Amino acid sequence: MLARWQRRLAVRQLKDPAYRRLFEETSDDMISLACNTTSLDVAEAELLTIGAVRLSGNRIVTSEALDLLVKPGRPLTRERVGAHGLRPRDLSDGLDAEEAVRRLLDFIGGRPVLGYYLEFDIAVLDKYLRPLLGIGLPNRQIEISGRYYDYKLRQQPNSRVDLHLAALIDDLGVPALPRHDALNKAITAAMLYLALKRRGFG
Amino acid sequence: MSRFDFTHPPFDCLSAAERDTLEASADIVCYGDDEQIMAPGVPVDTLFVVLKGLVREMAGDEVIAVYRERDAFDARALVAGHTAHRFVVHEEALVYALPRATLLALTEQNARFGAFFYASVSQKFGALAERSGNREWQTLLTARVRDVYAKKPLFLDGEDSVLDAARLMKQHKAKSILVRHGRRVGIFTTSDFRDLIIDGTPPDTSLGTLCRFDLICSELDDYLFNALLTMTQQNIQRVVVTESGTPVGILEQVDLLSYFSNHSHLIAQRLEQADSLDELADIAAQITRLVEILTGHGVRAVQLGRLVQTLNARLFERSWQLLAPAELIANSCLLVMGSEGRGEQILKTDQDNALILRDGYTCPELESVCQAFSDALARFGYPPCPGRIMVNNPDWRLSESAMRDRLYHWVYLPDRDAQLNLAIFVDAEAVAGNAALLERCQDYLQQLLRDDDSFYHRFARAIEQFDTPLGLFAQLLTRQQDGQAMLDLKKGGIFPVVHGVRALALQYGLKERNTFERLARLAESGRLDKELAGDVAEALSFLLQLRLGQGLAALAEGRPSGNLISPARLSTMERDLLKDALGVVKRFKTMLRHHFRLGSL
């Protein structure tokens, strides 16, 4: 009830009617999403890369993945370069943030989005979305760590659940990808989701 | 951007750009237990690479291959566009799905990559064998200075003394050294010392004033033959080896001659002229060296087998001639059996031999002569046969009629060893004496067997004795030895093929002994599917090659050569091919099972 009311409010607040379709869940497909940012503090964080990939049934459509580079508004600090391995020159031919976010919205359409600690990524994205749409990303969100927590708790009630990404990868038997760029994170999340789905927690 | 590891075959022969193209077109698919990925009747438009999990390939109810991490399935199906087998997930699998169109475009663009996607295994093996110098005599003509010359050159300075030279040459057992003097390079040899003594030159004289600078050279890539010609024409014992004109070492006549002396024609000639067992023992060792050299030149196990068979046959014949009185030779037939008879024994693994005597002929020294012959072979490096299938065993030196009786018993009143004995006798080849004796016995065997289908059924059943080590839970089933996983090439692959082909050859009365010739004849006469015959031949050739390679390595380490290999020590490509080869063996066994109705009874 509350959710429906919030939705209706969001639709009314939407500035650009072209994005009405974000509210229309069209198929069973989903989008796995991940970003790299300049900071781990939402207030400071700026987008650097966006990776997204569509899940269609049991298939991760990596052949049509979205892999975007964003030109940051402020110069990068040295320590963050170490964290994500992107140098200023790597980003110089990136897209303007607005253009990147619009492409992402086109890619997502009405599909639900999923990710690992998605909350942070969405919070950063919403900073860019609000000026454009008047609202944050309205799509349904699936949190991998949450699903994994439910799965583990069902298996072993009262146990502590290790929610580190490495623990999930290891436990669910998903291959560890060599590099941690945004698209690889999105693909990893997608593989984890499919593994959870097999176990009844999709 | 390489998201996934493409460093394994066949993808490792793609360029970085090609890998990116492939990756950009790939999807990841997740399958649950027992889900079917490909099946007969469904078009195949995807090549799958396992990222995680296990997938089994099924022909009917039989598992013929298992795919695990990094394995691709199925190249043949992809090219054909359909598959006769079912590919079923054995353990939850994440696979990379590569679209057919992109792959086929890449196979056209990249020949090495394409080689992996040819329709049949046979061609795939052929691609591996794409090596130069397949024929032995060619190696003699095409060997280059580089092939023989391996020693590091010894250099001294022009200022160094004659005494320094003498010490250095003694230390390295060298017959010559090179001398750097200013911009020139000279040579100083042992024969120069002779002249020094004669001339009374003091030992502290500098080399620069004594050595010769008019060097006679051979380039590193020049033919060895030319180097030999140069030495002969100039009447010298060595040439200076140069690389792009710069001296890099010395090629001694001794090295060159020893290289040529390991050549089969020369070995054959020596065999003809040998008149003592000592000499023959020497030559027997030379045959093994020849195998090493030719393997190094890329001559394949199949051709080597035939060559070695020819040489061994002469070695046997010559030894027999030296030991046996002429009368015995004329009245008997010495035969080699089993792998030696088929021409598939490259390294000396056992001495399966026998003697058939003309009816009514007796020879008082027979026993001692035969004992001496078996001893001689043991000395040549043939380990005595554990089943004592040798002429020094009275059971294996029989008169013609006794041999026939024996055959009759083996066929109709078989005891424990009858099948084995028959099997090796079927492969017998005469090496000395009166070959007609053997021929008549073999004709007799054919007569005995005519139209007796139940015999072939019993005979062929031996292929079921050992499982092909390609199992459900691992690609290659191995057994542990000294903490290492080992796989028996003979039991798992070579024996079923050789014996199956032997059973077919016996049934259709083929005169050929060699497995490859038998296969060719069977395919020619339509008795065996041509494609299967080709695949089986290539698979066997690969298995023999593998066994030879590991046998030579074992000999080099002073261990006896055997049939066990450690798959972990193979390259990924070899492991892939081994899997393919064993898959073919399984297919062949299935066909034989059907043909000889091994399922019944």
JSON list of C-alpha atoms in Angstrom, two decimals, chain A residues 59-151:
[
{"chain": "A", "resi": 59, "resn": "ARG", "atom": "CA", "xyz": [21.75, -16.15, -19.52]},
{"chain": "A", "resi": 60, "resn": "ILE", "atom": "CA", "xyz": [23.97, -13.20, -18.72]},
{"chain": "A", "resi": 61, "resn": "VAL", "atom": "CA", "xyz": [24.00, -11.22, -21.92]},
{"chain": "A", "resi": 62, "resn": "THR", "atom": "CA", "xyz": [27.60, -10.01, -21.68]},
{"chain": "A", "resi": 63, "resn": "SER", "atom": "CA", "xyz": [27.66, -9.57, -25.45]},
{"chain": "A", "resi": 64, "resn": "GLU", "atom": "CA", "xyz": [25.40, -6.52, -25.03]},
{"chain": "A", "resi": 65, "resn": "ALA", "atom": "CA", "xyz": [26.87, -5.19, -21.82]},
{"chain": "A", "resi": 66, "resn": "LEU", "atom": "CA", "xyz": [27.11, -1.53, -20.94]},
{"chain": "A", "resi": 67, "resn": "ASP", "atom": "CA", "xyz": [30.60, -0.37, -20.00]},
{"chain": "A", "resi": 68, "resn": "LEU", "atom": "CA", "xyz": [30.81, 3.41, -19.59]},
{"chain": "A", "resi": 69, "resn": "LEU", "atom": "CA", "xyz": [33.64, 5.71, -18.66]},
{"chain": "A", "resi": 70, "resn": "VAL", "atom": "CA", "xyz": [32.66, 9.01, -17.01]},
{"chain": "A", "resi": 71, "resn": "LYS", "atom": "CA", "xyz": [34.69, 12.19, -17.06]},
{"chain": "A", "resi": 72, "resn": "PRO", "atom": "CA", "xyz": [34.85, 13.34, -13.42]},
{"chain": "A", "resi": 73, "resn": "GLY", "atom": "CA", "xyz": [33.96, 16.93, -12.55]},
{"chain": "A", "resi": 74, "resn": "ARG", "atom": "CA", "xyz": [36.92, 17.33, -10.16]},
{"chain": "A", "resi": 75, "resn": "PRO", "atom": "CA", "xyz": [40.47, 16.01, -10.51]},
{"chain": "A", "resi": 76, "resn": "LEU", "atom": "CA", "xyz": [41.11, 12.63, -8.95]},
{"chain": "A", "resi": 77, "resn": "THR", "atom": "CA", "xyz": [42.88, 12.31, -5.65]},
{"chain": "A", "resi": 78, "resn": "ARG", "atom": "CA", "xyz": [45.91, 10.15, -5.60]},
{"chain": "A", "resi": 79, "resn": "GLU", "atom": "CA", "xyz": [44.72, 7.57, -3.12]},
{"chain": "A", "resi": 80, "resn": "ARG", "atom": "CA", "xyz": [41.53, 6.78, -5.05]},
{"chain": "A", "resi": 81, "resn": "VAL", "atom": "CA", "xyz": [43.55, 6.18, -8.20]},
{"chain": "A", "resi": 82, "resn": "GLY", "atom": "CA", "xyz": [45.19, 3.37, -6.27]},
{"chain": "A", "resi": 83, "resn": "ALA", "atom": "CA", "xyz": [41.82, 1.91, -5.31]},
{"chain": "A", "resi": 84, "resn": "HIS", "atom": "CA", "xyz": [40.22, 1.62, -8.74]},
{"chain": "A", "resi": 85, "resn": "GLY", "atom": "CA", "xyz": [43.27, 1.69, -10.99]},
{"chain": "A", "resi": 86, "resn": "LEU", "atom": "CA", "xyz": [41.92, 4.49, -13.19]},
{"chain": "A", "resi": 87, "resn": "ARG", "atom": "CA", "xyz": [44.27, 7.34, -13.95]},
{"chain": "A", "resi": 88, "resn": "PRO", "atom": "CA", "xyz": [43.06, 10.80, -14.97]},
{"chain": "A", "resi": 89, "resn": "ARG", "atom": "CA", "xyz": [44.23, 10.14, -18.53]},
{"chain": "A", "resi": 90, "resn": "ASP", "atom": "CA", "xyz": [42.16, 6.95, -18.68]},
{"chain": "A", "resi": 91, "resn": "LEU", "atom": "CA", "xyz": [39.09, 9.01, -18.01]},
{"chain": "A", "resi": 92, "resn": "SER", "atom": "CA", "xyz": [39.84, 11.94, -20.29]},
{"chain": "A", "resi": 93, "resn": "ASP", "atom": "CA", "xyz": [37.87, 10.43, -23.17]},
{"chain": "A", "resi": 94, "resn": "GLY", "atom": "CA", "xyz": [34.98, 9.49, -20.88]},
{"chain": "A", "resi": 95, "resn": "LEU", "atom": "CA", "xyz": [31.42, 10.70, -21.30]},
{"chain": "A", "resi": 96, "resn": "ASP", "atom": "CA", "xyz": [29.88, 13.66, -19.54]},
{"chain": "A", "resi": 97, "resn": "ALA", "atom": "CA", "xyz": [28.12, 12.39, -16.44]},
{"chain": "A", "resi": 98, "resn": "GLU", "atom": "CA", "xyz": [24.68, 13.39, -17.71]},
{"chain": "A", "resi": 99, "resn": "GLU", "atom": "CA", "xyz": [25.13, 11.58, -21.00]},
{"chain": "A", "resi": 100, "resn": "ALA", "atom": "CA", "xyz": [26.41, 8.46, -19.19]},
{"chain": "A", "resi": 101, "resn": "VAL", "atom": "CA", "xyz": [23.47, 8.40, -16.81]},
{"chain": "A", "resi": 102, "resn": "ARG", "atom": "CA", "xyz": [20.97, 8.83, -19.66]},
{"chain": "A", "resi": 103, "resn": "ARG", "atom": "CA", "xyz": [22.51, 5.88, -21.48]},
{"chain": "A", "resi": 104, "resn": "LEU", "atom": "CA", "xyz": [22.28, 3.83, -18.32]},
{"chain": "A", "resi": 105, "resn": "LEU", "atom": "CA", "xyz": [18.59, 4.70, -17.93]},
{"chain": "A", "resi": 106, "resn": "ASP", "atom": "CA", "xyz": [17.95, 3.67, -21.54]},
{"chain": "A", "resi": 107, "resn": "PHE", "atom": "CA", "xyz": [19.72, 0.41, -20.86]},
{"chain": "A", "resi": 108, "resn": "ILE", "atom": "CA", "xyz": [17.77, -0.32, -17.68]},
{"chain": "A", "resi": 109, "resn": "GLY", "atom": "CA", "xyz": [14.33, 0.62, -18.99]},
{"chain": "A", "resi": 110, "resn": "GLY", "atom": "CA", "xyz": [11.63, -0.80, -16.76]},
{"chain": "A", "resi": 111, "resn": "ARG", "atom": "CA", "xyz": [13.69, -3.73, -15.50]},
{"chain": "A", "resi": 112, "resn": "PRO", "atom": "CA", "xyz": [14.53, -4.38, -11.89]},
{"chain": "A", "resi": 113, "resn": "VAL", "atom": "CA", "xyz": [18.16, -3.77, -10.96]},
{"chain": "A", "resi": 114, "resn": "LEU", "atom": "CA", "xyz": [20.37, -5.96, -8.84]},
{"chain": "A", "resi": 115, "resn": "GLY", "atom": "CA", "xyz": [23.81, -5.57, -7.33]},
{"chain": "A", "resi": 116, "resn": "TYR", "atom": "CA", "xyz": [26.10, -6.21, -4.41]},
{"chain": "A", "resi": 117, "resn": "TYR", "atom": "CA", "xyz": [25.72, -3.41, -1.86]},
{"chain": "A", "resi": 118, "resn": "LEU", "atom": "CA", "xyz": [23.60, -1.70, -4.46]},
{"chain": "A", "resi": 119, "resn": "GLU", "atom": "CA", "xyz": [22.46, 0.93, -1.98]},
{"chain": "A", "resi": 120, "resn": "PHE", "atom": "CA", "xyz": [25.68, 2.90, -2.32]},
{"chain": "A", "resi": 121, "resn": "ASP", "atom": "CA", "xyz": [25.76, 2.77, -6.11]},
{"chain": "A", "resi": 122, "resn": "ILE", "atom": "CA", "xyz": [22.14, 3.86, -6.33]},
{"chain": "A", "resi": 123, "resn": "ALA", "atom": "CA", "xyz": [22.71, 6.69, -3.85]},
{"chain": "A", "resi": 124, "resn": "VAL", "atom": "CA", "xyz": [25.55, 8.05, -6.01]},
{"chain": "A", "resi": 125, "resn": "LEU", "atom": "CA", "xyz": [23.52, 7.61, -9.19]},
{"chain": "A", "resi": 126, "resn": "ASP", "atom": "CA", "xyz": [20.56, 9.36, -7.62]},
{"chain": "A", "resi": 127, "resn": "LYS", "atom": "CA", "xyz": [22.70, 12.47, -7.10]},
{"chain": "A", "resi": 128, "resn": "TYR", "atom": "CA", "xyz": [22.90, 12.69, -10.90]},
{"chain": "A", "resi": 129, "resn": "LEU", "atom": "CA", "xyz": [19.35, 11.54, -11.53]},
{"chain": "A", "resi": 130, "resn": "ARG", "atom": "CA", "xyz": [17.44, 13.98, -9.33]},
{"chain": "A", "resi": 131, "resn": "PRO", "atom": "CA", "xyz": [18.33, 17.10, -11.36]},
{"chain": "A", "resi": 132, "resn": "LEU", "atom": "CA", "xyz": [17.35, 15.22, -14.54]},
{"chain": "A", "resi": 133, "resn": "LEU", "atom": "CA", "xyz": [14.23, 13.37, -13.46]},
{"chain": "A", "resi": 134, "resn": "GLY", "atom": "CA", "xyz": [13.15, 15.05, -10.29]},
{"chain": "A", "resi": 135, "resn": "ILE", "atom": "CA", "xyz": [13.32, 11.63, -8.62]},
{"chain": "A", "resi": 136, "resn": "GLY", "atom": "CA", "xyz": [15.84, 8.87, -7.82]},
{"chain": "A", "resi": 137, "resn": "LEU", "atom": "CA", "xyz": [15.97, 5.58, -9.71]},
{"chain": "A", "resi": 138, "resn": "PRO", "atom": "CA", "xyz": [12.48, 4.21, -9.25]},
{"chain": "A", "resi": 139, "resn": "ASN", "atom": "CA", "xyz": [13.14, 0.62, -10.37]},
{"chain": "A", "resi": 140, "resn": "ARG", "atom": "CA", "xyz": [12.76, -2.37, -8.09]},
{"chain": "A", "resi": 141, "resn": "GLN", "atom": "CA", "xyz": [16.07, -3.23, -6.44]},
{"chain": "A", "resi": 142, "resn": "ILE", "atom": "CA", "xyz": [17.45, -6.64, -5.57]},
{"chain": "A", "resi": 143, "resn": "GLU", "atom": "CA", "xyz": [20.27, -6.73, -3.04]},
{"chain": "A", "resi": 144, "resn": "ILE", "atom": "CA", "xyz": [22.55, -9.76, -3.51]},
{"chain": "A", "resi": 145, "resn": "SER", "atom": "CA", "xyz": [23.98, -9.64, 0.00]},
{"chain": "A", "resi": 146, "resn": "GLY", "atom": "CA", "xyz": [20.43, -9.57, 1.38]},
{"chain": "A", "resi": 147, "resn": "ARG", "atom": "CA", "xyz": [19.38, -12.59, -0.64]},
{"chain": "A", "resi": 148, "resn": "TYR", "atom": "CA", "xyz": [22.55, -14.39, 0.36]},
{"chain": "A", "resi": 149, "resn": "TYR", "atom": "CA", "xyz": [21.88, -13.57, 4.02]},
{"chain": "A", "resi": 150, "resn": "ASP", "atom": "CA", "xyz": [18.40, -15.11, 3.77]},
{"chain": "A", "resi": 151, "resn": "TYR", "atom": "CA", "xyz": [19.85, -18.18, 2.06]}
]
